[in-house]
Tab-separated table of N, CA, C and O in Angstrom:
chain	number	residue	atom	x	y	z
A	1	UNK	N	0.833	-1.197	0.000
A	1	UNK	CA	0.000	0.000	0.000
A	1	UNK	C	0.872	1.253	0.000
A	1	UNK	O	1.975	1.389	0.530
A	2	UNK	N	0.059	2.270	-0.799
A	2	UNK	CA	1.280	3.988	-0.975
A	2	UNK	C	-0.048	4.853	-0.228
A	2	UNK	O	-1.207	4.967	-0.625
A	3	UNK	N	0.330	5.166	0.474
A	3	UNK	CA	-0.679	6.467	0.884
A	3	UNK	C	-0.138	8.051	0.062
A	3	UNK	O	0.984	8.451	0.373
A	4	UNK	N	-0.588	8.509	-0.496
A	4	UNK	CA	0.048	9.796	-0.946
A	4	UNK	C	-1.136	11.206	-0.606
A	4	UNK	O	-2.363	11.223	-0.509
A	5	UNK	N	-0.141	12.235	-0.500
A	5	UNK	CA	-0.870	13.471	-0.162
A	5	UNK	C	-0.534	14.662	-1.190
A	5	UNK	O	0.680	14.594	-1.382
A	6	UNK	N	-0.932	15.439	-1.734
A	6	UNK	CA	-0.611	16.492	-2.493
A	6	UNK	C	-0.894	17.565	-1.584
A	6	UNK	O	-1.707	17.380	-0.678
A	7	UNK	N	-0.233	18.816	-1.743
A	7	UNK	CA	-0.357	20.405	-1.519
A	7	UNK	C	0.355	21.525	-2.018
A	7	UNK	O	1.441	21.115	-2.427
A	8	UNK	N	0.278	22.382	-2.126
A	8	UNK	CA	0.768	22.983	-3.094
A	8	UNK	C	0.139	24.290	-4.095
A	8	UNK	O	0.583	25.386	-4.440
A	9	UNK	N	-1.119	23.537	-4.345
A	9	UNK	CA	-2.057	24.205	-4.954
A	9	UNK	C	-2.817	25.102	-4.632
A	9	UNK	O	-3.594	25.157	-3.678
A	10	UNK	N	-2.457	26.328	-5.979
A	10	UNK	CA	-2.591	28.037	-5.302
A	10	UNK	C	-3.099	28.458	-6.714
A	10	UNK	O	-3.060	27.840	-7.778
A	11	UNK	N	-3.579	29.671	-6.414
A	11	UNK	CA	-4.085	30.644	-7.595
A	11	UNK	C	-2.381	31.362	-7.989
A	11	UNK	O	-1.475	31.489	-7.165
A	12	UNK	N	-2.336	31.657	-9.116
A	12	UNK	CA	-1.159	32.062	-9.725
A	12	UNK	C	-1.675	32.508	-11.060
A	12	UNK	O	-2.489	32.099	-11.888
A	13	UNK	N	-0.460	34.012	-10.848
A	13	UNK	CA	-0.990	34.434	-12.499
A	13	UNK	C	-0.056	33.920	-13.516
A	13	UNK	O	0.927	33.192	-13.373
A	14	UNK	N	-0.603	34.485	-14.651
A	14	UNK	CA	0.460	33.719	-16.104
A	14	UNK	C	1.320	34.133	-15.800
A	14	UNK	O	1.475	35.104	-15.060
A	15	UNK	N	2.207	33.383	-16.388
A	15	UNK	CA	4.066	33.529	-15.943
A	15	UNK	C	3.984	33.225	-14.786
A	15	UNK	O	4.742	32.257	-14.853
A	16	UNK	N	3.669	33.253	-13.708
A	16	UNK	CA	4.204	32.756	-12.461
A	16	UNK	C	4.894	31.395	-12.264
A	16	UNK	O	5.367	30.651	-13.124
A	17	UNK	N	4.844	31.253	-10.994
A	17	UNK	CA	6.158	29.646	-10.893
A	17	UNK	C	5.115	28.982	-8.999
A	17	UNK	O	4.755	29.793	-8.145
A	18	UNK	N	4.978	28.011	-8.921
A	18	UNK	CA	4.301	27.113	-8.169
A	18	UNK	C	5.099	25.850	-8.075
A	18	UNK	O	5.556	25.341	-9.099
A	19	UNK	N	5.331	25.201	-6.626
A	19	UNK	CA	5.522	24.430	-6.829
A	19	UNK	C	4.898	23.540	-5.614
A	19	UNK	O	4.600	23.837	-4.457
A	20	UNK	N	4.814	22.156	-6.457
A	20	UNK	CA	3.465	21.116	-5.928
A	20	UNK	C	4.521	20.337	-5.021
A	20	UNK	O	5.713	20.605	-4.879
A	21	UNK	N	3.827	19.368	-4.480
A	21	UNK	CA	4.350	18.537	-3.619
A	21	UNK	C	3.329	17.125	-3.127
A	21	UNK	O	2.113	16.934	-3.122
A	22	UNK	N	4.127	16.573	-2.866
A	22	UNK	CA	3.137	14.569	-2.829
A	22	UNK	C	4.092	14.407	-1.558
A	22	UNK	O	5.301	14.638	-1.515
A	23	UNK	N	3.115	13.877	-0.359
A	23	UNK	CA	3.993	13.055	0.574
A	23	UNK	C	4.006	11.734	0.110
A	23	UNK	O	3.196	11.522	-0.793
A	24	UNK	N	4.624	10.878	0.430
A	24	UNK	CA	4.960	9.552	0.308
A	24	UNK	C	4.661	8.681	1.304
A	24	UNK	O	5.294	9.012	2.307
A	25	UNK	N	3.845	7.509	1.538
A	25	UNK	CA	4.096	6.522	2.975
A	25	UNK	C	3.365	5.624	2.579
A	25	UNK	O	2.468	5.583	1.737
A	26	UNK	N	3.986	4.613	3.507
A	26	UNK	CA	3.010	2.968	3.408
A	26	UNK	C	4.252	2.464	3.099
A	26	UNK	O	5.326	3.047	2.956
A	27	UNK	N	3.933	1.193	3.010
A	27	UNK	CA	4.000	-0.604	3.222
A	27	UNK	C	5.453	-0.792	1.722
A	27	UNK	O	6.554	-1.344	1.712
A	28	UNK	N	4.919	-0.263	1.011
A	28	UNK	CA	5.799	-0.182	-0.404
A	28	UNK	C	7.100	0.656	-0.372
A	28	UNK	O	6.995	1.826	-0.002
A	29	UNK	N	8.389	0.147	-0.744
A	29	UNK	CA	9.665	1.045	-0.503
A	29	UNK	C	9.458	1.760	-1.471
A	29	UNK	O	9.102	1.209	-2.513
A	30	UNK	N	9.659	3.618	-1.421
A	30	UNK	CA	9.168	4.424	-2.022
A	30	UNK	C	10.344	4.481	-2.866
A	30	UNK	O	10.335	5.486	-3.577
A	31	UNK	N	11.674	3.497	-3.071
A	31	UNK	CA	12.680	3.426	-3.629
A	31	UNK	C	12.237	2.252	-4.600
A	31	UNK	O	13.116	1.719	-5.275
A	32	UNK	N	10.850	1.794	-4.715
A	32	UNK	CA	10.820	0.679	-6.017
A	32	UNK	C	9.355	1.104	-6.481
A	32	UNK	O	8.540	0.363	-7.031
A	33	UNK	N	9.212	2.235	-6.201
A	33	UNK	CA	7.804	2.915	-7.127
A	33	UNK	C	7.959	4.008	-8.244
A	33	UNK	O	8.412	5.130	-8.013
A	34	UNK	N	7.551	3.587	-9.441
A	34	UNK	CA	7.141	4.978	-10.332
A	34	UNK	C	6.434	5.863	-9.929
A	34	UNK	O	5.337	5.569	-9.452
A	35	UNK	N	6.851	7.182	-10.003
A	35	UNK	CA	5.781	7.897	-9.859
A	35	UNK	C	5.962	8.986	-11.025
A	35	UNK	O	6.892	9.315	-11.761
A	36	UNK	N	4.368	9.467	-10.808
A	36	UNK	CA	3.945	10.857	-11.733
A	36	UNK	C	2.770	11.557	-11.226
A	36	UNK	O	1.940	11.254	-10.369
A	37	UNK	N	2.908	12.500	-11.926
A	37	UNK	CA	2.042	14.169	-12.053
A	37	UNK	C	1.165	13.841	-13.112
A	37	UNK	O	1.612	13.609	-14.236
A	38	UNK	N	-0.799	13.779	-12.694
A	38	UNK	CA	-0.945	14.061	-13.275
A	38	UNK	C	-2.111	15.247	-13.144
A	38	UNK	O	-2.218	15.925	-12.121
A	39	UNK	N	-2.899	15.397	-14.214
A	39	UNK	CA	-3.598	16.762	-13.922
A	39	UNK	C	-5.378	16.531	-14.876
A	39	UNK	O	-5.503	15.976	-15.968
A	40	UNK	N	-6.415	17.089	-14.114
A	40	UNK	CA	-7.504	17.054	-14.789
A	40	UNK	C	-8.243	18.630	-14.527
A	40	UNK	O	-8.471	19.239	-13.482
A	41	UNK	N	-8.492	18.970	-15.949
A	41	UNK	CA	-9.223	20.372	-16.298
A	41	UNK	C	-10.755	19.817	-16.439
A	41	UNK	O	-11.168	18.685	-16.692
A	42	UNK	N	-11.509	21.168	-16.154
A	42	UNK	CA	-12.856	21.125	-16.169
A	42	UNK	C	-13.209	20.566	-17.531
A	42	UNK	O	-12.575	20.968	-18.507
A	43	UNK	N	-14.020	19.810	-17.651
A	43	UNK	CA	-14.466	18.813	-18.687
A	43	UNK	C	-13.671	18.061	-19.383
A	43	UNK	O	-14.197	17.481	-20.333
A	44	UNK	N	-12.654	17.907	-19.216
A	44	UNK	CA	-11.865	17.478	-19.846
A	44	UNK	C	-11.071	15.579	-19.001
A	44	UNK	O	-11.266	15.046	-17.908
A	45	UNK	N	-10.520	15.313	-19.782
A	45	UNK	CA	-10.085	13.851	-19.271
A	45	UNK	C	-8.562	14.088	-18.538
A	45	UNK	O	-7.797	15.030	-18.740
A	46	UNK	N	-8.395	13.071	-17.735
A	46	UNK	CA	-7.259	13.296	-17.239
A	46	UNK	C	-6.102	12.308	-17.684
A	46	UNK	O	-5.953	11.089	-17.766
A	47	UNK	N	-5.071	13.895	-18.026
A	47	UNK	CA	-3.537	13.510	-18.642
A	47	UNK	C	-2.588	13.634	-17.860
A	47	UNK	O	-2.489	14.444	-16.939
A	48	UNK	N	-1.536	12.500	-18.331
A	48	UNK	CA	-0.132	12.280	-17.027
A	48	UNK	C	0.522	13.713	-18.155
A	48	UNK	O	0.264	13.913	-19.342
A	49	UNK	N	1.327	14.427	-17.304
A	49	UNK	CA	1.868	15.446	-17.367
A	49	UNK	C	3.941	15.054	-17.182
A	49	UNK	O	4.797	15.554	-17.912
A	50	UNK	N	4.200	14.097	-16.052
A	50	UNK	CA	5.227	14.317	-15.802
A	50	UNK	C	5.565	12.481	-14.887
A	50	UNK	O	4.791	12.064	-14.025
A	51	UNK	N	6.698	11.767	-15.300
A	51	UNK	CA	6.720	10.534	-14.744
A	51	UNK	C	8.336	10.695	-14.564
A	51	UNK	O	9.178	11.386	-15.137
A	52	UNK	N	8.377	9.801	-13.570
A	52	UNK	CA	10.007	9.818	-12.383
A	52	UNK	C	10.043	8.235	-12.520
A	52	UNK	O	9.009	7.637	-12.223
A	53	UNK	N	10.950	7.634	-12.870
A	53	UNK	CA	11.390	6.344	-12.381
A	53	UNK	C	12.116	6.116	-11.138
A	53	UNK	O	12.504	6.963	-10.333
A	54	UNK	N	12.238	4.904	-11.100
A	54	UNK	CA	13.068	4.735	-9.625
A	54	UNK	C	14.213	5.006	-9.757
A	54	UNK	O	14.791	5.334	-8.721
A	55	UNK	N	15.049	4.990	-11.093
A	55	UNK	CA	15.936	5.689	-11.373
A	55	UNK	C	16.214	6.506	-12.106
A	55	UNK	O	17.084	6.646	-12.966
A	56	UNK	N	14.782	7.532	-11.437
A	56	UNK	CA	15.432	8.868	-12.244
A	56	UNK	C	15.056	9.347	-13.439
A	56	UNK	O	15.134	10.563	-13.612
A	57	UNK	N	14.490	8.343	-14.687
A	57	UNK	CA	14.376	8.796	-15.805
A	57	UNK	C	12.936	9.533	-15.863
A	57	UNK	O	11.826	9.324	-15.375
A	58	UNK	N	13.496	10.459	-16.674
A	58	UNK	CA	11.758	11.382	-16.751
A	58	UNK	C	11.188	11.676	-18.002
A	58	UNK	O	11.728	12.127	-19.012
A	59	UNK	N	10.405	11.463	-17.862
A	59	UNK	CA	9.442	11.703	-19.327
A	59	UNK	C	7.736	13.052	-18.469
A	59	UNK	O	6.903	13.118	-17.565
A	60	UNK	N	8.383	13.916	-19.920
A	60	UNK	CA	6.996	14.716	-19.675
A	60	UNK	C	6.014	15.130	-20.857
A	60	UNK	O	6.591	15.132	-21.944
A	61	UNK	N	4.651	15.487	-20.906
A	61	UNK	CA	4.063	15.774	-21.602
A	61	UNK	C	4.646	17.166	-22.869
A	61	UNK	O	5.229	18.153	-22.420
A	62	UNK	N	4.440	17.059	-24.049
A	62	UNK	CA	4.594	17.869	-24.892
A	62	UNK	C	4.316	19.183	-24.473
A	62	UNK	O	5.090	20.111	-24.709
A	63	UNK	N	2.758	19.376	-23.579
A	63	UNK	CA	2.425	20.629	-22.980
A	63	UNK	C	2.932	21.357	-21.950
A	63	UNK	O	2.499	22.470	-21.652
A	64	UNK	N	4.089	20.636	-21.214
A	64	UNK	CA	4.361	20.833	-20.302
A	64	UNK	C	6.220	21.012	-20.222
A	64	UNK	O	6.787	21.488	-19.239
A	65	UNK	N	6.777	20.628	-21.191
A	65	UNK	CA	8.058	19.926	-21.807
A	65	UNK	C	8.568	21.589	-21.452
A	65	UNK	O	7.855	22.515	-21.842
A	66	UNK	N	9.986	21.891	-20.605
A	66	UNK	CA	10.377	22.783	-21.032
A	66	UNK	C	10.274	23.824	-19.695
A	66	UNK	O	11.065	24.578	-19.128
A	67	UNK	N	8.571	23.365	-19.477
A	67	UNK	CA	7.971	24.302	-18.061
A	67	UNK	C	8.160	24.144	-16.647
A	67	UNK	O	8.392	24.967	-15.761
A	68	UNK	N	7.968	22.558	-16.637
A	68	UNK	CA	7.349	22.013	-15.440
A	68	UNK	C	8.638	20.663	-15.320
A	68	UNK	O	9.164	20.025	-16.232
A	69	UNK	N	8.827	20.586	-13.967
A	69	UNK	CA	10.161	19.673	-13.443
A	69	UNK	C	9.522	19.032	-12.428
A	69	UNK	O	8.927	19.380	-11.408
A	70	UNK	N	9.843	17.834	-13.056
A	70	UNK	CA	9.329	16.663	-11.796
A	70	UNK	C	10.845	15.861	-10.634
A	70	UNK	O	12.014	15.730	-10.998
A	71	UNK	N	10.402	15.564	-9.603
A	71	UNK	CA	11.795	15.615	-9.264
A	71	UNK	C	11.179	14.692	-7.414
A	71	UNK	O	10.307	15.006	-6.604
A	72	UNK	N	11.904	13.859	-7.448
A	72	UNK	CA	11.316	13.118	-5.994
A	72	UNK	C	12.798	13.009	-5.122
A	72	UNK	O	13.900	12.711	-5.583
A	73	UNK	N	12.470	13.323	-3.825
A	73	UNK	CA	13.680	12.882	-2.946
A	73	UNK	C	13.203	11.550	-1.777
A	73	UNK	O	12.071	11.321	-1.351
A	74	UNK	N	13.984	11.104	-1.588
A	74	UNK	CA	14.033	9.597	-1.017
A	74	UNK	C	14.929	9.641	0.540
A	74	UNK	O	16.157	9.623	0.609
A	75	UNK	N	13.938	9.705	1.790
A	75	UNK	CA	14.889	9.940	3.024
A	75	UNK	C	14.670	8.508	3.788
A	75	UNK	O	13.684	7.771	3.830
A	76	UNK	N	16.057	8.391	4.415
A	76	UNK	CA	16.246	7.616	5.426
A	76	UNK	C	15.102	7.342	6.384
A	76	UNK	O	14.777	6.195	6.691
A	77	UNK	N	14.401	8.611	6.924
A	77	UNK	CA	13.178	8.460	8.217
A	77	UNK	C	11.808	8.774	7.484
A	77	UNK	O	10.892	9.439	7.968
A	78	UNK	N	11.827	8.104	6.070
A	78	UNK	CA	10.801	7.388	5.140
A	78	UNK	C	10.000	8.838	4.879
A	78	UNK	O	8.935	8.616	4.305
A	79	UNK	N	10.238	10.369	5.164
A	79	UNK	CA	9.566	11.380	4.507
A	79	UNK	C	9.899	11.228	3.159
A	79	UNK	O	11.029	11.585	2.826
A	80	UNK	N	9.079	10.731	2.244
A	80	UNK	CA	9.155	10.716	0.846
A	80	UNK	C	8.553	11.607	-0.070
A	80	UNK	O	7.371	11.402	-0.343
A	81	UNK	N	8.968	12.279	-0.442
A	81	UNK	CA	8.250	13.486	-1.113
A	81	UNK	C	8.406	13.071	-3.164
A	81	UNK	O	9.120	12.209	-3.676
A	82	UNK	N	7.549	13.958	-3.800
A	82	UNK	CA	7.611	13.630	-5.143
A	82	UNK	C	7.320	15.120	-5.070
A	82	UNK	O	6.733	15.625	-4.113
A	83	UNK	N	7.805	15.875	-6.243
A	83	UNK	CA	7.565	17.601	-6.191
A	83	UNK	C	7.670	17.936	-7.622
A	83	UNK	O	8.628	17.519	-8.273
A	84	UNK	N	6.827	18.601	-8.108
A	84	UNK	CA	6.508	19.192	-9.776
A	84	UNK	C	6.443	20.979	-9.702
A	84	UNK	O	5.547	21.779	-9.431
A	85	UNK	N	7.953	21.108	-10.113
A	85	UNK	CA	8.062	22.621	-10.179
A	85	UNK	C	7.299	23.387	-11.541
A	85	UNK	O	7.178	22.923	-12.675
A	86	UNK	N	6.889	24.564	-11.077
A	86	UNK	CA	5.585	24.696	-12.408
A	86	UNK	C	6.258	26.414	-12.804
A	86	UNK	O	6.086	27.491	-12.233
A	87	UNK	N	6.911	26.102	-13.800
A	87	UNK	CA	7.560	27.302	-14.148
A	87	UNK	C	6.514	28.177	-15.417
A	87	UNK	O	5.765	27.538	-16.157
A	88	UNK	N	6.623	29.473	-15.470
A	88	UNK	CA	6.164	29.904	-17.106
A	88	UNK	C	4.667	29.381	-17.057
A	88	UNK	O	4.331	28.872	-18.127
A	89	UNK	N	3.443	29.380	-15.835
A	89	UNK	CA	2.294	29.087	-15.771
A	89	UNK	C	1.725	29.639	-16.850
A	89	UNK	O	2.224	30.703	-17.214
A	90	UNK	N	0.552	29.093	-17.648
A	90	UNK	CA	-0.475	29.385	-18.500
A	90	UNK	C	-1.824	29.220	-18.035
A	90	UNK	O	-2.192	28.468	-17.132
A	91	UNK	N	-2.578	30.049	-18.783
A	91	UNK	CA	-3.997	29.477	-17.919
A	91	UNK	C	-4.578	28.233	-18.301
A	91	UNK	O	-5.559	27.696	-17.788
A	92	UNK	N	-3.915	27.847	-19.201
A	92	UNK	CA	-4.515	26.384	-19.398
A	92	UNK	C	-3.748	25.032	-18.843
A	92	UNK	O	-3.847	23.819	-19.029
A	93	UNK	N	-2.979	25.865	-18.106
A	93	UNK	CA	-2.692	24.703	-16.810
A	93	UNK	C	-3.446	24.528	-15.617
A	93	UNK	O	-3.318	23.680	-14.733
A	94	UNK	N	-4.290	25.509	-15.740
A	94	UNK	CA	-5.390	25.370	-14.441
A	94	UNK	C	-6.129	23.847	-14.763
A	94	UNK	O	-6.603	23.321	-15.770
A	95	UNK	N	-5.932	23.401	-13.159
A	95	UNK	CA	-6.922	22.067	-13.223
A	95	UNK	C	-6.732	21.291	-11.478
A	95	UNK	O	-6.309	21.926	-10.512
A	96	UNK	N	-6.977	20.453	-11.455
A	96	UNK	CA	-6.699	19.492	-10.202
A	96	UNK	C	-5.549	18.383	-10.541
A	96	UNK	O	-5.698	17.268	-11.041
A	97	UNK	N	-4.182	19.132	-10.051
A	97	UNK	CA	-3.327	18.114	-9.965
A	97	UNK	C	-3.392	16.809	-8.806
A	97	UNK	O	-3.970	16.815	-7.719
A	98	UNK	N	-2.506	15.587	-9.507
A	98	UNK	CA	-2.918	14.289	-8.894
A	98	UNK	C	-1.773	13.585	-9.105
A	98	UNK	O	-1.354	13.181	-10.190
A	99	UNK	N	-1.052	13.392	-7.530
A	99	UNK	CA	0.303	12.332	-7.922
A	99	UNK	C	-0.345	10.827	-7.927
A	99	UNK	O	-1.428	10.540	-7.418
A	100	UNK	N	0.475	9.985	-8.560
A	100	UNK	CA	0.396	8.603	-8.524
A	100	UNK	C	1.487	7.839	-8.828
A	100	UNK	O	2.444	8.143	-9.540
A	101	UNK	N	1.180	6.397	-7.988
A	101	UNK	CA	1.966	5.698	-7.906
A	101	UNK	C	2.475	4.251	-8.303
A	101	UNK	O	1.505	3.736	-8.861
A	102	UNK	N	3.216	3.607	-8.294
A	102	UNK	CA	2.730	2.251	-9.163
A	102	UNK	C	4.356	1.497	-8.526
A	102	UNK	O	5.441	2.079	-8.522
A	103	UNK	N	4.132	0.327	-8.118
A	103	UNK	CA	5.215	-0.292	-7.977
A	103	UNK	C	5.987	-0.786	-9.329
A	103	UNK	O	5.392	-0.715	-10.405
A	104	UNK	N	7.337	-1.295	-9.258
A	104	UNK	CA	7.664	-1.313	-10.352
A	104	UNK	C	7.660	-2.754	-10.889
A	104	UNK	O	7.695	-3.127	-12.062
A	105	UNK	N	7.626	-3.246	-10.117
A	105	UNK	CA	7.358	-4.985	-10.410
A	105	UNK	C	6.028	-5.323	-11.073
A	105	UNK	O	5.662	-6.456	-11.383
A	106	UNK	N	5.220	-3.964	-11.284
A	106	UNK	CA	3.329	-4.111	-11.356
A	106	UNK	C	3.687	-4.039	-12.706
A	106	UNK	O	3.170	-4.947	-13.358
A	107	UNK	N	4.447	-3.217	-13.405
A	107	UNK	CA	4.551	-2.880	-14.979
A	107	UNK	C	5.803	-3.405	-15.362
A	107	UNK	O	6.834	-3.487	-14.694
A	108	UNK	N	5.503	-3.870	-16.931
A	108	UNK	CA	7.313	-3.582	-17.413
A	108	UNK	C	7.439	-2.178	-17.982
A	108	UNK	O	8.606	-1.943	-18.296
A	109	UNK	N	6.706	-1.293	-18.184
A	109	UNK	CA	7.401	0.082	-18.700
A	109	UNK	C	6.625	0.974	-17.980
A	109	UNK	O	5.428	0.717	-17.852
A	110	UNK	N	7.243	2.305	-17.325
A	110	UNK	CA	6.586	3.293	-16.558
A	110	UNK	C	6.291	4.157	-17.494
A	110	UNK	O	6.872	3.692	-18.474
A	111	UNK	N	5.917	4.834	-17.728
A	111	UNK	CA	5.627	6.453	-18.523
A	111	UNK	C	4.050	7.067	-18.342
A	111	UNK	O	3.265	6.819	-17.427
A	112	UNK	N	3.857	7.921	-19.483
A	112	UNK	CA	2.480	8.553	-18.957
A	112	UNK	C	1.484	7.692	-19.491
A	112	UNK	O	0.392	8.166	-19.178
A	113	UNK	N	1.325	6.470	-20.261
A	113	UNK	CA	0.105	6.241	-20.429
A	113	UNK	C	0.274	4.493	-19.573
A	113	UNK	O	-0.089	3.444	-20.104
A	114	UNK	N	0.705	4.573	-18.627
A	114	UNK	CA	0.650	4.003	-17.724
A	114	UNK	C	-0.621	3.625	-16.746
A	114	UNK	O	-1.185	4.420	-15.994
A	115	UNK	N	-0.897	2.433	-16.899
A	115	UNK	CA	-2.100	2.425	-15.435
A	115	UNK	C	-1.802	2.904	-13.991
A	115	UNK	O	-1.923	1.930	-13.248
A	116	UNK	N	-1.445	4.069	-13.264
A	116	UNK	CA	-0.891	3.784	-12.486
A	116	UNK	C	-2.009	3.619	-10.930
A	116	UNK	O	-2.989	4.338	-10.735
A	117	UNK	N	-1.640	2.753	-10.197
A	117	UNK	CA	-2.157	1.880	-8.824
A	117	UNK	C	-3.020	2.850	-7.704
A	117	UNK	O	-4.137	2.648	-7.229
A	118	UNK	N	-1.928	4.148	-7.432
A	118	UNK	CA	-2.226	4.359	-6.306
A	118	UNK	C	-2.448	5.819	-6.299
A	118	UNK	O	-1.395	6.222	-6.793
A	119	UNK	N	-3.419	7.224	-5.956
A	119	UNK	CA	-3.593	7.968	-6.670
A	119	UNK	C	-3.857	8.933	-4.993
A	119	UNK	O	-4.240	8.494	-3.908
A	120	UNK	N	-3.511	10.185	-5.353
A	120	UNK	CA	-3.490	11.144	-4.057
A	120	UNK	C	-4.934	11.830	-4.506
A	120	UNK	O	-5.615	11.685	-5.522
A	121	UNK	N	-5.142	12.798	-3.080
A	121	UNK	CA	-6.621	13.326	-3.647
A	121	UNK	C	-6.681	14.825	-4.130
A	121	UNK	O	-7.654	15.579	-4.109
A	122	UNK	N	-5.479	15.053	-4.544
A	122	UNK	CA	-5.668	16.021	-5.584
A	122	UNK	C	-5.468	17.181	-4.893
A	122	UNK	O	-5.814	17.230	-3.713
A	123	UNK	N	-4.711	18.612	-5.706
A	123	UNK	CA	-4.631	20.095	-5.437
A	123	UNK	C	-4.702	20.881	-6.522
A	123	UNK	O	-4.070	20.729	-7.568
A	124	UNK	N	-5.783	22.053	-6.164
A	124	UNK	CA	-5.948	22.582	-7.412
A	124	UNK	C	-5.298	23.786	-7.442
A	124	UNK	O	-5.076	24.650	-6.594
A	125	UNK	N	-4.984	23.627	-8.861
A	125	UNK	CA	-3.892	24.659	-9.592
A	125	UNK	C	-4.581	25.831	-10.323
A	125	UNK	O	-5.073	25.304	-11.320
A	126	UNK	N	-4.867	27.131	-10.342
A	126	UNK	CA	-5.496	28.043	-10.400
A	126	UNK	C	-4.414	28.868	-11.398
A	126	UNK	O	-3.339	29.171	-10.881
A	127	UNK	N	-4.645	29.241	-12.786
A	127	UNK	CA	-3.619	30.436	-13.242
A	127	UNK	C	-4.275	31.309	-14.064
A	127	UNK	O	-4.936	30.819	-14.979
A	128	UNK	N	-4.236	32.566	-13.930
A	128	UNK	CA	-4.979	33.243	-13.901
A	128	UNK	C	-4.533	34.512	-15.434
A	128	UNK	O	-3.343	34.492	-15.747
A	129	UNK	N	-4.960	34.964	-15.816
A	129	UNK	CA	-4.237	35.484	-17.337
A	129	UNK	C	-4.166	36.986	-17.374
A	129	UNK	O	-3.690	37.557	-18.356
């Protein structure tokens, strides 16, 4: 089991810079989980934005490529954090961001169109034009 928490999520105008945050905990070593960022806009379906392997490799959305930095640190007294720096905001990044998680033994390939397992309850991202 991953328990995850998001916060982070603020009103911000265009161009501004935000940055999100996922706690990490549970049963699963947060050193053998994929994780990612993803995000859902009003009517719209929800897209992975940003994915971290256990080692590191990152893959991000075309819309996001350039802007937004995904980036997880891994501590000894199990505070596990996952964090998506949101540079050069647009208003069509407004939505309800959502980390998730996935062990790595569950998939053979991590990325964004990934099923992933275990899902936080979301912070909403507000940018304003």
């Amino acid at each position: 089991q991953v328990q995850l928490m998001e916060s982070g999520g603020d009103s911000v105008q265009s161009g501004g810079s935000l940055r999100l945050s996922c706690a990490a905990s549970g049963s699963v070593s947060f050193g053998n989980v994929c994780m990612g960022w993803f995000r859902q806009a009003p009517g719209k379906e929800r897209e992975g934005i940003a994915i971290i392997t256990r080692e590191g490799r990152r893959t991000y959305a075309d819309s996001v490529k350039g802007r937004f930095t995904i980036s997880r640190v891994t501590r000894v007294d199990a505070k596990n954090t996952l964090y998506l720096q949101m540079n050069s905001a647009k208003p069509e990044d407004t939505a309800m961001y959502y980390c998730a998680a996935i062990p790595v033994g569950a998939v053979a390939v991590c990325d964004l169109g990934t099923q992933f397992e275990y899902w936080g309850q979301g912070t909403l991202v507000t940018v304003s034009s």
